[in-house]
mmCIF file with all atom_site columns, C-alpha atoms in Angstrom:
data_model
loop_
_atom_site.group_PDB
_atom_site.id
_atom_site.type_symbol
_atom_site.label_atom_id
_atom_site.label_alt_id
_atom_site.label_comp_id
_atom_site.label_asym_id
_atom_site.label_entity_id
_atom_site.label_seq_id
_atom_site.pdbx_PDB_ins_code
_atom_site.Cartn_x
_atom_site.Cartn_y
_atom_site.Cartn_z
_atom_site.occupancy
_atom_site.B_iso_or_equiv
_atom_site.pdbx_formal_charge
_atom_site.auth_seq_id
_atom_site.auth_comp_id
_atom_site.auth_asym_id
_atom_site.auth_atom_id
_atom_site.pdbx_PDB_model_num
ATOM 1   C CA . UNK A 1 1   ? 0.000  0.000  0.000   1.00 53.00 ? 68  UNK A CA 1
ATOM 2   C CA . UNK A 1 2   ? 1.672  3.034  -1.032  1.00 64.00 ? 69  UNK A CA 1
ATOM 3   C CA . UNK A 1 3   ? 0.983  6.111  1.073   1.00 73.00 ? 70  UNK A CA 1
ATOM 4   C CA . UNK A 1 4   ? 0.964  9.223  -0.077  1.00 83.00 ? 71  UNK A CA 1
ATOM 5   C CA . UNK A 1 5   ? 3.965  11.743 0.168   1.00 86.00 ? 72  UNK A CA 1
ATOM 6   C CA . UNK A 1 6   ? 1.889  14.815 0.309   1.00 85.00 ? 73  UNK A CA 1
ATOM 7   C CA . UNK A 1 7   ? -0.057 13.096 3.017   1.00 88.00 ? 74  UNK A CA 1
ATOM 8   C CA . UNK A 1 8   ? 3.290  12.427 5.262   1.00 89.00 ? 75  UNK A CA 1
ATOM 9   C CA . UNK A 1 9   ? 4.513  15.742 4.564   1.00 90.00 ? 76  UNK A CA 1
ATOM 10  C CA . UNK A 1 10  ? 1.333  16.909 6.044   1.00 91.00 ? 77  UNK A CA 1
ATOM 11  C CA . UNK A 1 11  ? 1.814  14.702 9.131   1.00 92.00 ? 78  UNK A CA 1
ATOM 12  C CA . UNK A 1 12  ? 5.090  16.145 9.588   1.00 92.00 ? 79  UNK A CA 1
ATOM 13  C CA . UNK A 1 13  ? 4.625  19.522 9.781   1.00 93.00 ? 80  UNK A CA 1
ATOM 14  C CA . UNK A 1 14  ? 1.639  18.533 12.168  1.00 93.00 ? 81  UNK A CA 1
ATOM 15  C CA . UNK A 1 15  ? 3.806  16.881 14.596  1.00 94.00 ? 82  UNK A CA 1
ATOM 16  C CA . UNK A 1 16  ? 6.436  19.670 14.037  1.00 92.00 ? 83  UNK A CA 1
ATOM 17  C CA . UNK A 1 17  ? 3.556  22.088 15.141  1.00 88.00 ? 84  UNK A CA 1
ATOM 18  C CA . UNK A 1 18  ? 2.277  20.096 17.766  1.00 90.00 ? 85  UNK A CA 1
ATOM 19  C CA . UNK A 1 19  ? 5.984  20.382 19.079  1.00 88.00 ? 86  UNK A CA 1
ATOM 20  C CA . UNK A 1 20  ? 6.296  23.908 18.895  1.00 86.00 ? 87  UNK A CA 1
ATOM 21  C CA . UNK A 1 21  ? 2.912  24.425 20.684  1.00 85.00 ? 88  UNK A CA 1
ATOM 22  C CA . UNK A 1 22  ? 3.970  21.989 23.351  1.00 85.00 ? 89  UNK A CA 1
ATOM 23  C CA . UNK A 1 23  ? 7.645  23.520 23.781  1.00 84.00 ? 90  UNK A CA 1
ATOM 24  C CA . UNK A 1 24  ? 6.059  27.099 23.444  1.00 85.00 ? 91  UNK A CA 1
ATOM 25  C CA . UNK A 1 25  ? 3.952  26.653 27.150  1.00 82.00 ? 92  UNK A CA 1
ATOM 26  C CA . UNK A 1 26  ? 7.534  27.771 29.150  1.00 74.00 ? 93  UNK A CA 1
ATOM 27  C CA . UNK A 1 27  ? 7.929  30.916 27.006  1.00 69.00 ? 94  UNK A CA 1
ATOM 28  C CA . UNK A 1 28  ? 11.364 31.766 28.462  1.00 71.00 ? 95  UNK A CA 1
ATOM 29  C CA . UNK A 1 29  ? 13.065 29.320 25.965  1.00 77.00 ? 96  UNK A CA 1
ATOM 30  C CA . UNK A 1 30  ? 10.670 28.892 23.201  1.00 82.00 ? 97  UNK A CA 1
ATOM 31  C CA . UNK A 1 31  ? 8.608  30.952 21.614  1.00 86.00 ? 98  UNK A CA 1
ATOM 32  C CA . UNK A 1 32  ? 4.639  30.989 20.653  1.00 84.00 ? 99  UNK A CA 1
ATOM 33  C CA . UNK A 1 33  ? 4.057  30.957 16.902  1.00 84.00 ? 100 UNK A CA 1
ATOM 34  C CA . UNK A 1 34  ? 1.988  33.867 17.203  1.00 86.00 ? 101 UNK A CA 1
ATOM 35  C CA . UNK A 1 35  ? 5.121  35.860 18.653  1.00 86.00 ? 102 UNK A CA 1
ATOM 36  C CA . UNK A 1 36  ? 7.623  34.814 15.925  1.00 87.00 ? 103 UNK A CA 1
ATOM 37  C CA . UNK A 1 37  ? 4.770  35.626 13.594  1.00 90.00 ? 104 UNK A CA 1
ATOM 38  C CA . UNK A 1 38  ? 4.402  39.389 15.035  1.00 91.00 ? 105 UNK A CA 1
ATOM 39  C CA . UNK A 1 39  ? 8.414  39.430 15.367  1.00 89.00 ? 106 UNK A CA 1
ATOM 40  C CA . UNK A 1 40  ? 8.596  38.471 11.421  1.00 89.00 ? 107 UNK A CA 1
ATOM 41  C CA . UNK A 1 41  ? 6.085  41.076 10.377  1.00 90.00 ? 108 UNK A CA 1
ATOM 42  C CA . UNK A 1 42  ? 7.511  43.793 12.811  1.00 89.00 ? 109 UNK A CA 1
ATOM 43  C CA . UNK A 1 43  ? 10.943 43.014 10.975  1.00 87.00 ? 110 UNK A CA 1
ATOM 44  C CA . UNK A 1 44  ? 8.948  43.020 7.601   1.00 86.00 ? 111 UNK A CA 1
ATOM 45  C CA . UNK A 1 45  ? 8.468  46.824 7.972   1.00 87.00 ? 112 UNK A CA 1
ATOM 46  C CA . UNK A 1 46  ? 11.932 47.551 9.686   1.00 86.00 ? 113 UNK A CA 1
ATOM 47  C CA . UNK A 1 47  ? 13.764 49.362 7.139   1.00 87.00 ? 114 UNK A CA 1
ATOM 48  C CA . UNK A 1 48  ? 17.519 48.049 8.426   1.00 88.00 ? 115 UNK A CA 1
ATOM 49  C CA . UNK A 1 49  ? 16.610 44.371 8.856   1.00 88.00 ? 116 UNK A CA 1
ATOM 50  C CA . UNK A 1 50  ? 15.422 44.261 4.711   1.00 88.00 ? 117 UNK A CA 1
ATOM 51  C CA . UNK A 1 51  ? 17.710 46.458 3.546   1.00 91.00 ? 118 UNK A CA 1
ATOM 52  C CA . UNK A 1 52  ? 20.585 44.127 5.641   1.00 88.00 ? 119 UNK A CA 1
ATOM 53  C CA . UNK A 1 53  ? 18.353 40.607 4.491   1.00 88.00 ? 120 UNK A CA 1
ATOM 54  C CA . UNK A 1 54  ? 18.813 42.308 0.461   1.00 91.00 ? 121 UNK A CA 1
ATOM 55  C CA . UNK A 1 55  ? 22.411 42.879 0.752   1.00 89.00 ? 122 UNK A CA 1
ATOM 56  C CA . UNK A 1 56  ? 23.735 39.487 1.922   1.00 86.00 ? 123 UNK A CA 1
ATOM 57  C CA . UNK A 1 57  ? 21.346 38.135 -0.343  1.00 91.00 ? 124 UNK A CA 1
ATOM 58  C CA . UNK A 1 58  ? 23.294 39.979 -2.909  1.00 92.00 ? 125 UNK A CA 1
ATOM 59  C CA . UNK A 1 59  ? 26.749 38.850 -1.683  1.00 89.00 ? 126 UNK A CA 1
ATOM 60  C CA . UNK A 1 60  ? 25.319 35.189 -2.199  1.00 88.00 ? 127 UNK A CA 1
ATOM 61  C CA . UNK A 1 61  ? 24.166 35.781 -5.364  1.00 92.00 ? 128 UNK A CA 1
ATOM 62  C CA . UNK A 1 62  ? 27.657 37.424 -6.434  1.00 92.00 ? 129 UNK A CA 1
ATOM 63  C CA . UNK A 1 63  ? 29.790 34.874 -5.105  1.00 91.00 ? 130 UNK A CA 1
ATOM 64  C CA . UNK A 1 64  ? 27.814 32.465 -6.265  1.00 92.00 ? 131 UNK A CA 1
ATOM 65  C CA . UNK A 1 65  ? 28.012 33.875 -9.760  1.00 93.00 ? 132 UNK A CA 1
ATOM 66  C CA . UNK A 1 66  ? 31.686 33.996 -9.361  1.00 92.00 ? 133 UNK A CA 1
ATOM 67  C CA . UNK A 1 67  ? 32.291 30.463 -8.329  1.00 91.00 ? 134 UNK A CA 1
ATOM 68  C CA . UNK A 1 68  ? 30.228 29.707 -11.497 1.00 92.00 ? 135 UNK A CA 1
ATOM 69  C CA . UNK A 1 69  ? 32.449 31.402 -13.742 1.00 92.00 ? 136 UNK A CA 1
ATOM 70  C CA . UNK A 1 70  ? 35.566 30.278 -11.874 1.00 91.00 ? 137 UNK A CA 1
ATOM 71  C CA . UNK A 1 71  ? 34.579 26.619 -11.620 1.00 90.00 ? 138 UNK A CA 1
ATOM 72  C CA . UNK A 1 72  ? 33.484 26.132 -15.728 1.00 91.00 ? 139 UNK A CA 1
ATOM 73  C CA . UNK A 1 73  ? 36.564 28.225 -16.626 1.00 93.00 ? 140 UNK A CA 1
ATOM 74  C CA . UNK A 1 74  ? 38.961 25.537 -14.558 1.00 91.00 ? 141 UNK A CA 1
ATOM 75  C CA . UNK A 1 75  ? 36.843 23.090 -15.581 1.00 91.00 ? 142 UNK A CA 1
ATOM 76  C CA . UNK A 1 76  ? 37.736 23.929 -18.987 1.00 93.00 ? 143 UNK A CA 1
ATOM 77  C CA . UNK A 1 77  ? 41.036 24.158 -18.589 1.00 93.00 ? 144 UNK A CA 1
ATOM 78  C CA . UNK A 1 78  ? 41.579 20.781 -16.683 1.00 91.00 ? 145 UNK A CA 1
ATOM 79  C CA . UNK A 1 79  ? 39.650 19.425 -19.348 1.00 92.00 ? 146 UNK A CA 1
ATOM 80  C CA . UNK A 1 80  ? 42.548 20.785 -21.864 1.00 93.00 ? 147 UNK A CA 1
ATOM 81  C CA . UNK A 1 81  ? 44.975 20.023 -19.698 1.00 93.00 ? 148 UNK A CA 1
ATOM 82  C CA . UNK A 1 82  ? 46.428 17.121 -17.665 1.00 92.00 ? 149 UNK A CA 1
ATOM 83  C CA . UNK A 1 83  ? 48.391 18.555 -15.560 1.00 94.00 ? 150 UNK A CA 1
ATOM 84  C CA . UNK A 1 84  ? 46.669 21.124 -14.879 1.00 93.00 ? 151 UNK A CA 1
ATOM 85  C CA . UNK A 1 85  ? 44.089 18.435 -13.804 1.00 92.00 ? 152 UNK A CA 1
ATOM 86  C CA . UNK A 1 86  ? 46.488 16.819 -11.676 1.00 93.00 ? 153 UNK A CA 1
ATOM 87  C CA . UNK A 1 87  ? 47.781 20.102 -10.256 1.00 93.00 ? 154 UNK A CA 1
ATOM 88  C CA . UNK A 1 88  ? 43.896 21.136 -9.308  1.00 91.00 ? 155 UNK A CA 1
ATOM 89  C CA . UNK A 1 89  ? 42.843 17.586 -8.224  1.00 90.00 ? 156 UNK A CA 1
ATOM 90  C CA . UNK A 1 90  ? 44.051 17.727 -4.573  1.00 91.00 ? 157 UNK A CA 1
ATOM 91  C CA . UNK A 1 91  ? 42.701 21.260 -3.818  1.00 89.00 ? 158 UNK A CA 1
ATOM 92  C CA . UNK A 1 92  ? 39.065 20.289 -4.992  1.00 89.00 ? 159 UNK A CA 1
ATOM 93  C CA . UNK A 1 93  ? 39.407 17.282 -3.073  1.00 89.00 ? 160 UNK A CA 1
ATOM 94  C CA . UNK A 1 94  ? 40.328 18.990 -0.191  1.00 89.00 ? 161 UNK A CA 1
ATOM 95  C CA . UNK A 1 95  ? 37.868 21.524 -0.456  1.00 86.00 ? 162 UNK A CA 1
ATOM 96  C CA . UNK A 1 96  ? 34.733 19.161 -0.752  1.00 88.00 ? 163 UNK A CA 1
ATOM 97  C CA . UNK A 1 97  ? 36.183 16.940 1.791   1.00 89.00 ? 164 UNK A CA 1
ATOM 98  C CA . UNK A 1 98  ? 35.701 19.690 4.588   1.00 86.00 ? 165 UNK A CA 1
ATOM 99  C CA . UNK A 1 99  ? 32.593 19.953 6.560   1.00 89.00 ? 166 UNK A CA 1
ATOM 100 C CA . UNK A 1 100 ? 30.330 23.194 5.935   1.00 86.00 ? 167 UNK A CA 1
ATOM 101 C CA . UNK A 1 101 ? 30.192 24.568 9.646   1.00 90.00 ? 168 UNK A CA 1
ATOM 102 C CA . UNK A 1 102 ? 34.117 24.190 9.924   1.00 89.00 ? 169 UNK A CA 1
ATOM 103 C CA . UNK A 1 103 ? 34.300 26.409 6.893   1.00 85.00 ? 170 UNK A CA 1
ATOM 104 C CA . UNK A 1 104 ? 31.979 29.060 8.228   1.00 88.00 ? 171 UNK A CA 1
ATOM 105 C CA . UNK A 1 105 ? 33.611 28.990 11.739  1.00 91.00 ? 172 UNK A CA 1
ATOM 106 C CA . UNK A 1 106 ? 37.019 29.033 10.680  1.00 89.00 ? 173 UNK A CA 1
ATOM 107 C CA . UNK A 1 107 ? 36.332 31.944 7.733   1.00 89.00 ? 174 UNK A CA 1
ATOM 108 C CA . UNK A 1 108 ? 34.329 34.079 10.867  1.00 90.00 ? 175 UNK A CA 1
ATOM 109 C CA . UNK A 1 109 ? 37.607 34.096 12.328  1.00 91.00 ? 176 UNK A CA 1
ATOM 110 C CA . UNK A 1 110 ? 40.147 34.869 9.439   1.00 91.00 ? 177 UNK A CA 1
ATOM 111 C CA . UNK A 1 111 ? 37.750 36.878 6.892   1.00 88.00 ? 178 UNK A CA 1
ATOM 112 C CA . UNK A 1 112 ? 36.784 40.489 7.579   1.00 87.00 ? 179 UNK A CA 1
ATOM 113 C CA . UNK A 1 113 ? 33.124 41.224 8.651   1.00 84.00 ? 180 UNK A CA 1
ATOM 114 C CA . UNK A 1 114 ? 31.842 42.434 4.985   1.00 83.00 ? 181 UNK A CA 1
ATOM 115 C CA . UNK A 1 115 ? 33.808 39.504 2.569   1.00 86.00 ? 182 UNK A CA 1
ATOM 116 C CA . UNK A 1 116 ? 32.374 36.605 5.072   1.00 87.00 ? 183 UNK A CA 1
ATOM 117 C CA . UNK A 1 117 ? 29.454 36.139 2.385   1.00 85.00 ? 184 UNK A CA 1
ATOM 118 C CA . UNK A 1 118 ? 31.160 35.832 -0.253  1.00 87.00 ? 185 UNK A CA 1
ATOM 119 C CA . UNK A 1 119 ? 34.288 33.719 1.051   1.00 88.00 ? 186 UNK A CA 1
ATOM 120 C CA . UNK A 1 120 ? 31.688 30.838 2.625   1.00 88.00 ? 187 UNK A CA 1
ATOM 121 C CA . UNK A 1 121 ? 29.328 30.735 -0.360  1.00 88.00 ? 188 UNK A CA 1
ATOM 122 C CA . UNK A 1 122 ? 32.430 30.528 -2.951  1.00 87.00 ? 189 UNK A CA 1
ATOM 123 C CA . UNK A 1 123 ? 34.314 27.857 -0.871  1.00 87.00 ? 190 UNK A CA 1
ATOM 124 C CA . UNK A 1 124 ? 31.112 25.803 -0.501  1.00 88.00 ? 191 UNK A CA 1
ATOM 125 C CA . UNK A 1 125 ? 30.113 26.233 -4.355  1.00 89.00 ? 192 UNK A CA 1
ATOM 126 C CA . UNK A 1 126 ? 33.570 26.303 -5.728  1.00 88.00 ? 193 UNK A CA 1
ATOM 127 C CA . UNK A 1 127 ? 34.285 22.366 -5.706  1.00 88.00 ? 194 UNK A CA 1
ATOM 128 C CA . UNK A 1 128 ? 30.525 21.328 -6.742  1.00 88.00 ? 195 UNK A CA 1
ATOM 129 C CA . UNK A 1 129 ? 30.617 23.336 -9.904  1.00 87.00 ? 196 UNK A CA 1
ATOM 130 C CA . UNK A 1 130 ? 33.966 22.202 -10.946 1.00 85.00 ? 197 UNK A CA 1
ATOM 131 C CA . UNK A 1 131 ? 32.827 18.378 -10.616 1.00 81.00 ? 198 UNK A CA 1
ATOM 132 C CA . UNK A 1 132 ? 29.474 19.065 -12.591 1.00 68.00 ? 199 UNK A CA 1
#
């Protein structure tokens, strides 16, 4: 008997709601739903928090374009060339061998403040566009 995914998807978020309402009772560690709701819309309207949400959203998008361009044009060249291959090959494997949250702790403590976006995304994107 095959059960339906849309079905279990809606169980889940039941149960994940059913959670939140039961974890929300002691309101000094979680909140209601209504609260984050009013907290979301509040920030909605807060000129700082969307003009701060646009930007990084902005730095992802750029350094994702970059690693794009950067991954298909050494792509391209390690597809020319051998050695160049061979001469890439360790530094892709090392990149995709390292966990995400190392890279994003270890870049908040080495990158400056404003290139932290773009230094996480690229390192994370980098290695998966050069395999594709």
């Amino acid at each position: 008997m095959k059960i339906n995914k849309k079905i279990i998807n809606l169980i889940g978020i039941l149960i994940i709601g059913l959670l939140w309402i039961i974890l929300s009772k002691n309101n000094a560690f979680f909140p209601s739903i209504l609260q984050v709701f009013y907290q979301f819309c509040t920030n909605l309207v807060n000129k700082l928090v969307v003009s701060s949400f646009l930007c990084t959203i902005s730095r992802g998008f750029i350094a994702f374009l970059t690693s794009l361009l950067l991954g298909y044009i050494l792509a391209y060249i390690s597809y020319k060339s051998e050695i160049f291959k061979e001469l890439i090959s360790p530094l892709i494997s090392f990149l995709r061998s390292i966990p995400t949250i190392s890279v994003i702790i270890i870049v908040i403590m080495i990158v400056d403040l404003k290139l932290i976006s773009y230094t996480i995304v690229s390192i994370i994107i980098f290695p998966i566009i050069y395999i594709l």
